[in-house]
Amino acid sequence: MIRKLRARHRAMIVLLTPLLPVILLVALVGRSRVPPTGLPRELMGQADPSLVPVGAEWTLLQSPRIQVRFLAQQGDSTPSAVVLDSVQQPASPDLLLYWAESAGDSTTLPADALLLGPLEAGKQLTLPAAKRGFLILYSLAHRERVGFAELSLVRSGP
Amino acid sequence: MSNFYQAVNWNRQKRIYDTTVATGVVLYLALFTATTFALDPNATAETTLIRALGTCALVLLHLILCIGPLCRLNPRFLPLLYNRRHLGVTMFILALAHAAFATIQFHALGDVNPLVSILIGSADARRVSQFPFELAGVVALGILFLMAATSHDFWLANLTAPVWKALHMLVYVAYGLLIAHVGFGALQSETDPLLPILLGFGLVLVLGLHLAAAFKERRLDGERRATGGDGFVEVCAVNDIREGRAKIALVSGERIAVFRYDGKISCVSNVCQHQNGPLGEGRIVDGCITCPWHGYQYQPDTGASPPPFTEKIPTFNVLVREGRVFVDPKPNAPGVRAEPAVIAD
């Protein structure tokens, strides 16, 4: 009886000997390449020092109260970045700011929504080149829109 | 060896063994944590703990898997095998702690049940980076639990050694699943080449030692023996066997152990009733055959353990002719006395 067990043991090892290195190799060869410089510049939150403020400070949302300034290139009136000047402690977790051509609905982000970055006071977020659009504050954990604002029309509430 | 069940039959060797294991585990966890924070001051305590526990369990699993073949290749490693089950239970506890902390860290903060989240978290097996590596870990943990839960001698005796051993052979399935768990999990985001190199080295070591031991065993099982007119099989010369030791041979498809002691020759099954250890690699201690794995003892002429123990193994009738040992390939029932052959001066 013990000999049968030994034979089964041997067969298992003979089977695993080619199989396990193949599993390890497939896992190593197939892994996604990580960008060598880490996150893209937009998500690193590196401020562009050449931008200047355009217009006055805006209240993006009343609740939670978020005040922003828009920045543009010298001599250009179209904002290319937004700075989160003041951010009241939000009630919802994992808040992210998106840019989209429409405001979407209360639970779903528009298909063209572009992630600008996390909601953090003092952070400078790069805006896309589009002339008009909406800034959407979205809670990833609750999967709900906390607020939105059109670039020239500031409102609060979903 | 004990004739009744108790949680742990402590003795000096077991205390030394377990103290060494516990000290090694604590040192490893401390060293891993200190090194991680020294190399990466931004590392979080939670992630470091999860990785320390996971790698410690993996290192222990490699050690456990290497002990068996090392003992087949060289008896000097036998002390490592003596309390291997405690090593296995320690490894399971570390793996369980790794799984529990990882579940809390990565799956308990959303609005989905954490256990459901593990099962649906990464569900695209077609993409390497999305392979459900957590599922492989869960199945491996289930196997390790089964093994840890049945590791006590109570289960060994009630399931019988062959069934128990077949069950515990699932450790190789668990090992394969854990290679997939680490390869498709941690290695997907790990850019440092050290971890894949160490894992590859461990894999080569485990498989290499098992293959070397398997080939050594196969040679022994492949030996052919001449049968005399009376049906007895010639095994070896008397002088091939050292006093108090045995010669192992394959007869009728199973291994036997021919012992020489006190001017006599006796033959028993090579398989210890406790955990199927190789009795022929043991020696005669206090007049009894003593298993090299856990010290179970049998009288060489009857194959019965000395009272009050009740273990019994089959015996074989044996003859000595012209300095050579012959064995009847038909075994006697376990515990039935076979007259020892006297070695002529």
Short mmCIF file of C-alpha atoms in Angstrom, two decimals:
data_model
loop_
_atom_site.label_atom_id
_atom_site.label_comp_id
_atom_site.label_asym_id
_atom_site.label_seq_id
_atom_site.Cartn_x
_atom_site.Cartn_y
_atom_site.Cartn_z
CA MET A 1 0.00 0.00 0.00
CA ILE A 2 2.83 2.38 0.93
CA ARG A 3 4.41 1.72 -2.45
CA LYS A 4 1.29 3.01 -4.22
CA LEU A 5 1.49 6.17 -2.15
CA ARG A 6 5.13 6.58 -3.08
CA ALA A 7 4.27 6.14 -6.76
CA ARG A 8 1.51 8.77 -6.44
CA HIS A 9 3.93 11.08 -4.67
CA ARG A 10 6.47 10.62 -7.46
CA ALA A 11 3.84 11.22 -10.16
CA MET A 12 2.76 14.44 -8.45
CA ILE A 13 6.32 15.75 -8.34
CA VAL A 14 6.92 14.80 -11.98
CA LEU A 15 3.74 16.71 -12.90
CA LEU A 16 4.59 19.79 -10.81
CA THR A 17 8.21 20.02 -11.99
CA PRO A 18 7.38 21.49 -15.42
CA LEU A 19 4.05 23.05 -14.38
CA LEU A 20 5.11 25.34 -11.54
CA PRO A 21 8.03 27.05 -13.36
CA VAL A 22 5.65 27.67 -16.31
CA ILE A 23 3.07 29.29 -13.97
CA LEU A 24 5.79 31.50 -12.50
CA LEU A 25 7.16 32.43 -15.93
CA VAL A 26 3.70 33.29 -17.31
CA ALA A 27 3.07 35.49 -14.26
CA LEU A 28 6.40 37.29 -14.70
CA VAL A 29 6.26 37.71 -18.48
CA GLY A 30 2.62 38.81 -18.52
CA ARG A 31 2.79 41.51 -15.87
CA SER A 32 1.89 45.05 -16.85
CA ARG A 33 4.71 47.49 -17.31
CA VAL A 34 4.83 50.14 -14.59
CA PRO A 35 5.75 53.62 -15.94
CA PRO A 36 9.37 54.16 -14.89
CA THR A 37 8.65 57.72 -13.78
CA GLY A 38 5.60 56.76 -11.74
CA LEU A 39 2.31 58.64 -12.17
CA PRO A 40 1.64 61.05 -15.07
CA ARG A 41 2.46 64.68 -14.24
CA GLU A 42 -1.24 65.60 -14.01
CA LEU A 43 -1.77 63.06 -11.23
CA MET A 44 1.47 63.87 -9.45
CA GLY A 45 -0.04 67.26 -8.55
CA GLN A 46 2.97 69.18 -9.75
CA ALA A 47 2.02 72.84 -10.06
CA ASP A 48 2.81 74.69 -13.29
CA PRO A 49 4.48 77.93 -12.07
CA SER A 50 3.93 79.74 -15.39
CA LEU A 51 0.14 79.91 -14.92
CA VAL A 52 -1.52 83.10 -13.61
CA PRO A 53 -4.96 83.55 -11.96
CA VAL A 54 -7.94 84.53 -14.11
CA GLY A 55 -11.03 86.00 -12.46
CA ALA A 56 -11.87 86.02 -8.76
CA GLU A 57 -12.05 83.11 -6.33
CA TRP A 58 -15.13 80.95 -7.02
CA THR A 59 -17.21 78.95 -4.65
CA LEU A 60 -17.37 75.64 -6.47
CA LEU A 61 -19.72 74.02 -3.95
CA GLN A 62 -21.57 75.28 -0.88
CA SER A 63 -21.76 71.96 0.91
CA PRO A 64 -19.08 70.85 1.41
CA ARG A 65 -17.70 74.34 0.87
CA ILE A 66 -15.00 74.28 -1.77
CA GLN A 67 -13.42 77.44 -3.11
CA VAL A 68 -11.27 77.42 -6.22
CA ARG A 69 -9.23 79.71 -8.44
CA PHE A 70 -8.78 79.21 -12.16
CA LEU A 71 -5.38 79.62 -13.76
CA ALA A 72 -4.44 80.29 -17.37
CA GLN A 73 -1.37 80.93 -19.44
CA GLN A 74 -0.22 84.56 -19.53
CA GLY A 75 -2.42 86.52 -22.01
CA ASP A 76 -4.98 83.73 -22.33
CA SER A 77 -8.43 83.95 -20.74
CA THR A 78 -9.31 80.25 -21.10
CA PRO A 79 -8.47 78.46 -17.82
CA SER A 80 -6.05 75.56 -18.16
CA ALA A 81 -5.90 74.60 -14.46
CA VAL A 82 -7.89 74.91 -11.27
CA VAL A 83 -6.49 75.35 -7.76
CA LEU A 84 -8.44 74.05 -4.78
CA ASP A 85 -7.95 76.98 -2.40
CA SER A 86 -10.19 75.95 0.46
CA VAL A 87 -11.75 72.56 1.06
CA GLN A 88 -14.16 71.97 3.93
CA GLN A 89 -13.83 68.49 5.47
CA PRO A 90 -16.19 66.49 3.21
CA ALA A 91 -18.75 64.03 4.56
CA SER A 92 -18.18 61.52 1.76
CA PRO A 93 -15.00 59.44 1.42
CA ASP A 94 -12.67 59.05 -1.58
CA LEU A 95 -13.67 62.29 -3.32
CA LEU A 96 -12.28 62.78 -6.81
CA LEU A 97 -12.69 65.68 -9.24
CA TYR A 98 -13.62 64.88 -12.83
CA TRP A 99 -14.08 66.98 -15.94
CA ALA A 100 -16.87 66.12 -18.42
CA GLU A 101 -18.90 67.81 -21.13
CA SER A 102 -22.14 66.97 -19.28
CA ALA A 103 -22.90 66.66 -15.57
CA GLY A 104 -24.12 63.02 -15.75
CA ASP A 105 -26.62 61.81 -13.16
CA SER A 106 -26.45 61.36 -9.40
CA THR A 107 -24.83 57.91 -9.47
CA THR A 108 -23.10 57.56 -12.84
CA LEU A 109 -20.20 59.50 -14.24
CA PRO A 110 -20.51 60.57 -17.90
CA ALA A 111 -18.70 58.27 -20.32
CA ASP A 112 -16.27 61.04 -21.28
CA ALA A 113 -15.45 61.96 -17.65
CA LEU A 114 -11.75 62.71 -17.23
CA LEU A 115 -10.11 62.28 -13.84
CA LEU A 116 -8.38 65.49 -12.75
CA GLY A 117 -7.24 64.31 -9.33
CA PRO A 118 -8.18 63.85 -5.67
CA LEU A 119 -9.90 66.57 -3.64
CA GLU A 120 -7.09 68.05 -1.57
CA ALA A 121 -6.71 71.65 -0.43
CA GLY A 122 -3.97 73.51 -2.28
CA LYS A 123 -3.84 71.04 -5.16
CA GLN A 124 -3.51 72.35 -8.74
CA LEU A 125 -5.42 70.25 -11.26
CA THR A 126 -4.93 70.53 -15.02
CA LEU A 127 -8.09 71.18 -17.08
CA PRO A 128 -8.60 69.83 -20.59
CA ALA A 129 -8.58 72.17 -23.59
CA ALA A 130 -12.39 72.16 -24.02
CA LYS A 131 -14.06 75.58 -23.82
CA ARG A 132 -17.06 74.51 -21.75
CA GLY A 133 -17.71 71.69 -19.36
CA PHE A 134 -18.51 70.56 -15.86
CA LEU A 135 -16.37 69.92 -12.83
CA ILE A 136 -17.86 66.90 -11.06
CA LEU A 137 -17.10 65.93 -7.48
CA TYR A 138 -17.58 62.18 -7.16
CA SER A 139 -17.29 59.81 -4.19
CA LEU A 140 -15.64 56.63 -5.41
CA ALA A 141 -16.47 54.71 -2.22
CA HIS A 142 -20.19 55.61 -2.26
CA ARG A 143 -20.36 55.67 -6.05
CA GLU A 144 -22.35 58.90 -6.05
CA ARG A 145 -22.00 62.44 -7.37
CA VAL A 146 -21.51 64.79 -4.44
CA GLY A 147 -21.73 67.99 -6.50
CA PHE A 148 -20.94 69.60 -9.84
CA ALA A 149 -20.33 73.04 -11.32
CA GLU A 150 -20.39 74.35 -14.84
CA LEU A 151 -17.33 76.34 -15.60
CA SER A 152 -19.28 79.61 -15.83
CA LEU A 153 -22.23 78.64 -13.58
CA VAL A 154 -21.59 77.45 -10.05
CA ARG A 155 -24.22 75.30 -8.38
CA SER A 156 -24.39 72.88 -5.47
CA GLY A 157 -26.07 69.57 -5.01
CA PRO A 158 -26.55 66.65 -7.37
CA MET B 1 5.29 7.63 21.76
CA SER B 2 2.23 7.37 24.00
CA ASN B 3 -0.58 4.88 24.55
CA PHE B 4 -3.20 7.59 25.14
CA TYR B 5 -4.14 10.85 23.48
CA GLN B 6 -3.21 14.25 24.79
CA ALA B 7 -3.02 17.64 23.11
CA VAL B 8 0.78 17.65 22.84
CA ASN B 9 2.99 14.92 24.24
CA TRP B 10 5.70 17.34 25.31
CA ASN B 11 9.29 16.24 25.73
CA ARG B 12 12.66 17.99 25.68
CA GLN B 13 13.14 17.65 21.90
CA LYS B 14 9.70 19.09 21.16
CA ARG B 15 10.30 22.04 23.49
CA ILE B 16 13.64 22.80 21.82
CA TYR B 17 12.08 22.41 18.37
CA ASP B 18 9.11 24.68 19.11
CA THR B 19 11.22 27.30 20.88
CA THR B 20 13.54 27.42 17.86
CA VAL B 21 10.57 27.77 15.47
CA ALA B 22 8.91 30.52 17.57
CA THR B 23 12.19 32.44 17.91
CA GLY B 24 12.85 32.14 14.18
CA VAL B 25 9.37 33.42 13.31
CA VAL B 26 9.61 36.41 15.67
CA LEU B 27 13.11 37.28 14.39
CA TYR B 28 11.96 37.01 10.77
CA LEU B 29 8.94 39.28 11.33
CA ALA B 30 11.07 41.85 13.19
CA LEU B 31 13.84 41.78 10.59
CA PHE B 32 11.39 42.04 7.68
CA THR B 33 9.58 44.99 9.28
CA ALA B 34 12.79 46.83 10.17
CA THR B 35 14.29 46.30 6.70
CA THR B 36 11.07 47.44 4.99
CA PHE B 37 10.90 50.69 6.97
CA ALA B 38 14.63 51.31 6.51
CA LEU B 39 14.38 50.93 2.71
CA ASP B 40 10.98 52.62 2.32
CA PRO B 41 10.06 55.11 5.06
CA ASN B 42 6.66 55.68 3.34
CA ALA B 43 5.63 52.02 3.78
CA THR B 44 2.46 51.60 5.84
CA ALA B 45 2.39 49.39 8.92
CA GLU B 46 -0.62 47.43 7.64
CA THR B 47 0.93 46.51 4.29
CA THR B 48 4.27 45.69 5.91
CA LEU B 49 2.57 43.35 8.39
CA ILE B 50 0.61 41.61 5.62
CA ARG B 51 3.80 41.09 3.61
CA ALA B 52 5.85 39.98 6.62
CA LEU B 53 3.26 37.34 7.58
CA GLY B 54 2.79 36.15 3.99
CA THR B 55 6.49 35.81 3.22
CA CYS B 56 7.18 34.14 6.58
CA ALA B 57 4.47 31.52 5.87
CA LEU B 58 5.91 30.98 2.38
CA VAL B 59 9.46 30.53 3.70
CA LEU B 60 8.18 28.01 6.28
CA LEU B 61 6.26 26.11 3.59
CA HIS B 62 9.45 25.80 1.53
CA LEU B 63 11.32 24.55 4.59
CA ILE B 64 8.57 22.02 5.37
CA LEU B 65 8.58 20.73 1.80
CA CYS B 66 12.38 20.37 1.80
CA ILE B 67 12.56 18.38 5.07
CA GLY B 68 11.07 15.15 3.62
CA PRO B 69 13.47 14.73 0.68
CA LEU B 70 16.44 15.97 2.74
CA CYS B 71 15.80 13.13 5.22
CA ARG B 72 15.59 10.61 2.35
CA LEU B 73 18.92 11.86 1.04
CA ASN B 74 20.73 12.25 4.38
CA PRO B 75 19.62 10.95 7.82
CA ARG B 76 21.36 13.88 9.54
CA PHE B 77 18.26 15.97 8.72
CA LEU B 78 15.95 13.59 10.67
CA PRO B 79 15.74 15.88 13.75
CA LEU B 80 13.99 18.44 11.52
CA LEU B 81 11.32 15.88 10.67
CA TYR B 82 10.63 14.89 14.26
CA ASN B 83 8.19 17.74 15.00
CA ARG B 84 7.41 18.86 11.45
CA ARG B 85 3.69 18.95 12.21
CA HIS B 86 4.20 21.85 14.65
CA LEU B 87 6.06 23.65 11.89
CA GLY B 88 3.07 23.05 9.60
CA VAL B 89 0.55 24.35 12.14
CA THR B 90 2.74 27.45 12.71
CA MET B 91 2.84 28.03 8.96
CA PHE B 92 -0.97 27.74 8.75
CA ILE B 93 -1.46 30.27 11.58
CA LEU B 94 0.85 32.75 9.82
CA ALA B 95 -0.97 32.21 6.51
CA LEU B 96 -4.34 32.68 8.25
CA ALA B 97 -3.15 35.94 9.87
CA HIS B 98 -1.88 37.12 6.45
CA ALA B 99 -5.26 36.33 4.88
CA ALA B 100 -7.23 37.99 7.70
CA PHE B 101 -5.21 41.24 7.62
CA ALA B 102 -5.27 41.34 3.80
CA THR B 103 -9.05 40.87 3.81
CA ILE B 104 -9.49 43.74 6.28
CA GLN B 105 -7.03 45.99 4.44
CA PHE B 106 -8.19 45.42 0.88
CA HIS B 107 -11.79 44.19 1.09
CA ALA B 108 -13.47 45.35 4.31
CA LEU B 109 -13.75 49.09 3.61
CA GLY B 110 -16.30 48.96 0.77
CA ASP B 111 -20.01 48.25 0.76
CA VAL B 112 -19.56 44.65 -0.48
CA ASN B 113 -19.20 41.72 1.93
CA PRO B 114 -15.40 41.23 2.28
CA LEU B 115 -15.59 37.51 1.52
CA VAL B 116 -17.70 38.18 -1.59
CA SER B 117 -15.28 40.93 -2.55
CA ILE B 118 -12.37 38.44 -2.48
CA LEU B 119 -14.21 36.16 -4.88
CA ILE B 120 -15.24 38.85 -7.36
CA GLY B 121 -12.37 41.31 -6.84
CA SER B 122 -10.27 40.32 -9.83
CA ALA B 123 -12.29 38.06 -12.04
CA ASP B 124 -10.70 38.09 -15.48
CA ALA B 125 -8.49 34.99 -15.69
CA ARG B 126 -7.64 35.81 -19.34
CA ARG B 127 -5.44 38.74 -18.30
CA VAL B 128 -2.37 38.02 -16.20
CA SER B 129 -2.73 41.23 -14.17
CA GLN B 130 -6.42 40.45 -13.50
CA PHE B 131 -5.96 36.77 -12.67
CA PRO B 132 -7.99 35.88 -9.54
CA PHE B 133 -4.90 35.28 -7.42
CA GLU B 134 -6.84 35.74 -4.19
CA LEU B 135 -9.03 32.76 -5.05
CA ALA B 136 -5.89 30.60 -5.41
CA GLY B 137 -4.83 31.79 -1.94
CA VAL B 138 -8.26 31.00 -0.46
CA VAL B 139 -8.24 27.41 -1.81
CA ALA B 140 -4.64 26.89 -0.62
CA LEU B 141 -5.60 28.19 2.83
CA GLY B 142 -8.51 25.73 2.91
CA ILE B 143 -6.13 22.84 2.20
CA LEU B 144 -3.67 24.05 4.83
CA PHE B 145 -6.54 24.29 7.34
CA LEU B 146 -7.58 20.71 6.57
CA MET B 147 -4.01 19.56 7.15
CA ALA B 148 -3.51 21.56 10.36
CA ALA B 149 -6.87 20.36 11.74
CA THR B 150 -6.04 16.69 11.11
CA SER B 151 -2.39 16.89 12.14
CA HIS B 152 -2.90 15.30 15.58
CA ASP B 153 -2.18 11.61 16.17
CA PHE B 154 -5.90 11.15 16.93
CA TRP B 155 -6.69 11.71 13.25
CA LEU B 156 -3.63 9.77 12.11
CA ALA B 157 -4.76 6.70 14.06
CA ASN B 158 -8.44 6.96 13.10
CA LEU B 159 -7.97 7.76 9.42
CA THR B 160 -5.09 5.19 9.19
CA ALA B 161 -1.66 6.24 8.03
CA PRO B 162 -2.18 5.63 4.25
CA VAL B 163 -5.40 7.73 4.15
CA TRP B 164 -3.84 10.40 6.36
CA LYS B 165 -0.75 10.56 4.17
CA ALA B 166 -2.84 10.74 0.99
CA LEU B 167 -4.78 13.64 2.53
CA HIS B 168 -1.59 15.44 3.55
CA MET B 169 -0.16 14.98 0.07
CA LEU B 170 -2.55 17.78 -0.88
CA VAL B 171 0.21 20.08 0.38
CA TYR B 172 1.66 19.90 -3.13
CA VAL B 173 -1.63 21.21 -4.58
CA ALA B 174 -1.55 23.99 -1.97
CA TYR B 175 2.06 24.78 -2.92
CA GLY B 176 1.15 25.06 -6.61
CA LEU B 177 -1.78 27.34 -5.76
CA LEU B 178 0.47 29.52 -3.61
CA ILE B 179 3.03 29.88 -6.40
CA ALA B 180 0.12 31.13 -8.57
CA HIS B 181 -1.13 33.33 -5.69
CA VAL B 182 2.23 35.08 -5.32
CA GLY B 183 3.07 35.11 -9.05
CA PHE B 184 -0.25 36.61 -10.16
CA GLY B 185 -0.61 38.73 -7.02
CA ALA B 186 2.37 40.34 -5.31
CA LEU B 187 4.73 39.91 -8.27
CA GLN B 188 2.40 41.90 -10.56
CA SER B 189 3.16 45.16 -8.76
CA GLU B 190 6.63 44.31 -7.45
CA THR B 191 9.37 45.93 -9.53
CA ASP B 192 12.29 44.78 -7.35
CA PRO B 193 13.78 41.59 -8.93
CA LEU B 194 14.66 40.14 -5.50
CA LEU B 195 11.25 38.59 -4.80
CA PRO B 196 10.93 36.70 -8.15
CA ILE B 197 14.54 35.52 -7.81
CA LEU B 198 13.95 34.21 -4.27
CA LEU B 199 10.68 32.54 -5.27
CA GLY B 200 12.35 30.92 -8.31
CA PHE B 201 15.21 29.71 -6.11
CA GLY B 202 12.75 28.20 -3.60
CA LEU B 203 10.86 26.47 -6.40
CA VAL B 204 14.04 24.97 -7.89
CA LEU B 205 15.19 23.85 -4.42
CA VAL B 206 11.89 22.13 -3.54
CA LEU B 207 11.48 20.41 -6.91
CA GLY B 208 15.19 19.53 -7.22
CA LEU B 209 15.35 17.87 -3.79
CA HIS B 210 12.14 15.93 -4.45
CA LEU B 211 13.41 14.68 -7.81
CA ALA B 212 16.77 13.65 -6.33
CA ALA B 213 15.04 11.75 -3.49
CA ALA B 214 12.56 10.14 -5.90
CA PHE B 215 15.34 8.81 -8.13
CA LYS B 216 17.21 7.44 -5.11
CA GLU B 217 14.08 5.62 -3.91
CA ARG B 218 13.31 4.29 -7.37
CA ARG B 219 16.74 2.64 -7.58
CA LEU B 220 16.00 0.71 -4.39
CA ASP B 221 12.60 -0.43 -5.65
CA GLY B 222 14.10 -1.54 -8.96
CA GLU B 223 16.46 -4.18 -7.45
CA ARG B 224 15.77 -7.79 -8.62
CA ARG B 225 16.10 -10.76 -6.21
CA ALA B 226 16.57 -14.49 -6.84
CA THR B 227 13.98 -16.91 -5.39
CA GLY B 228 15.11 -20.32 -4.09
CA GLY B 229 13.27 -23.64 -4.52
CA ASP B 230 11.54 -23.23 -1.13
CA GLY B 231 10.08 -19.87 -2.16
CA PHE B 232 12.47 -17.89 0.08
CA VAL B 233 14.06 -14.81 -1.48
CA GLU B 234 17.76 -14.08 -1.08
CA VAL B 235 18.18 -10.59 0.36
CA CYS B 236 21.83 -10.03 1.27
CA ALA B 237 24.86 -11.43 3.09
CA VAL B 238 24.74 -11.41 6.89
CA ASN B 239 27.89 -9.31 6.92
CA ASP B 240 26.15 -6.63 4.85
CA ILE B 241 24.11 -5.74 7.95
CA ARG B 242 25.71 -3.81 10.82
CA GLU B 243 24.92 -4.85 14.39
CA GLY B 244 21.70 -3.18 15.59
CA ARG B 245 20.90 -1.95 12.08
CA ALA B 246 18.92 -3.21 9.08
CA LYS B 247 19.08 -3.87 5.38
CA ILE B 248 16.03 -2.65 3.41
CA ALA B 249 14.87 -4.72 0.43
CA LEU B 250 11.85 -4.94 -1.86
CA VAL B 251 10.01 -8.26 -1.56
CA SER B 252 6.55 -9.01 -3.00
CA GLY B 253 6.10 -5.39 -3.99
CA GLU B 254 6.63 -3.92 -0.52
CA ARG B 255 9.72 -3.01 1.46
CA ILE B 256 11.01 -5.15 4.30
CA ALA B 257 13.64 -4.43 6.95
CA VAL B 258 16.07 -7.23 7.91
CA PHE B 259 17.60 -6.48 11.33
CA ARG B 260 20.76 -7.97 12.87
CA TYR B 261 20.97 -7.95 16.67
CA ASP B 262 22.43 -10.10 19.45
CA GLY B 263 23.66 -12.76 17.00
CA LYS B 264 20.22 -13.10 15.37
CA ILE B 265 18.38 -11.96 12.25
CA SER B 266 14.71 -10.87 12.18
CA CYS B 267 12.64 -9.42 9.40
CA VAL B 268 9.65 -7.06 9.62
CA SER B 269 7.72 -4.73 7.33
CA ASN B 270 9.67 -1.54 6.70
CA VAL B 271 6.53 0.55 7.33
CA CYS B 272 5.95 2.00 10.79
CA GLN B 273 2.31 1.85 11.82
CA HIS B 274 2.38 5.39 13.17
CA GLN B 275 3.20 7.51 10.14
CA ASN B 276 4.59 4.91 7.73
CA GLY B 277 8.15 5.89 8.55
CA PRO B 278 11.04 3.70 7.22
CA LEU B 279 11.81 1.33 10.13
CA GLY B 280 14.83 -0.09 8.29
CA GLU B 281 16.53 3.30 8.61
CA GLY B 282 16.16 3.10 12.38
CA ARG B 283 18.12 0.96 14.81
CA ILE B 284 17.69 -1.41 17.74
CA VAL B 285 17.32 0.54 21.00
CA ASP B 286 16.68 -1.33 24.27
CA GLY B 287 16.09 -4.51 22.27
CA CYS B 288 13.39 -2.89 20.09
CA ILE B 289 13.35 -1.66 16.50
CA THR B 290 13.03 2.13 16.82
CA CYS B 291 11.50 4.24 14.03
CA PRO B 292 13.83 7.07 13.00
CA TRP B 293 10.92 9.49 12.53
CA HIS B 294 9.13 9.62 15.88
CA GLY B 295 10.67 6.85 18.00
CA TYR B 296 7.83 4.27 17.79
CA GLN B 297 9.19 0.87 18.89
CA TYR B 298 8.56 -2.77 17.90
CA GLN B 299 10.01 -6.07 19.12
CA PRO B 300 12.01 -7.54 16.20
CA ASP B 301 10.68 -11.11 16.51
CA THR B 302 6.94 -10.34 17.00
CA GLY B 303 6.55 -6.93 15.32
CA ALA B 304 4.51 -5.85 18.36
CA SER B 305 5.18 -2.72 20.38
CA PRO B 306 6.30 -3.37 23.96
CA PRO B 307 3.43 -3.18 26.51
CA PRO B 308 1.41 -1.07 27.20
CA PHE B 309 1.58 0.03 23.55
CA THR B 310 -0.57 -1.81 21.02
CA GLU B 311 0.95 -1.08 17.60
CA LYS B 312 1.73 -4.15 15.46
CA ILE B 313 3.46 -4.65 12.13
CA PRO B 314 3.79 -7.76 9.90
CA THR B 315 6.76 -10.08 10.41
CA PHE B 316 8.53 -12.33 7.86
CA ASN B 317 10.03 -15.81 8.32
CA VAL B 318 13.76 -15.68 7.80
CA LEU B 319 16.63 -18.18 7.26
CA VAL B 320 20.41 -17.87 7.24
CA ARG B 321 22.26 -20.24 4.89
CA GLU B 322 25.99 -20.12 4.28
CA GLY B 323 26.24 -16.57 5.53
CA ARG B 324 23.37 -15.30 3.41
CA VAL B 325 19.90 -14.10 4.49
CA PHE B 326 16.74 -15.53 2.90
CA VAL B 327 13.22 -14.20 3.55
CA ASP B 328 9.80 -15.79 2.97
CA PRO B 329 7.98 -13.21 0.81
CA LYS B 330 4.65 -14.14 2.42
CA PRO B 331 4.16 -11.88 5.47
CA ASN B 332 2.84 -13.13 8.81
CA ALA B 333 -0.10 -11.29 10.33
CA PRO B 334 0.89 -8.17 12.31
CA GLY B 335 2.20 -9.10 15.75
CA VAL B 336 2.72 -12.84 14.94
CA ARG B 337 6.11 -14.07 16.13
CA ALA B 338 8.61 -15.28 13.51
CA GLU B 339 11.51 -17.30 14.88
CA PRO B 340 14.72 -15.25 14.50
CA ALA B 341 17.48 -16.92 12.46
CA VAL B 342 20.60 -17.55 14.50
CA ILE B 343 23.88 -16.45 12.96
CA ALA B 344 26.39 -19.31 13.14
CA ASP B 345 29.84 -18.42 14.49
#
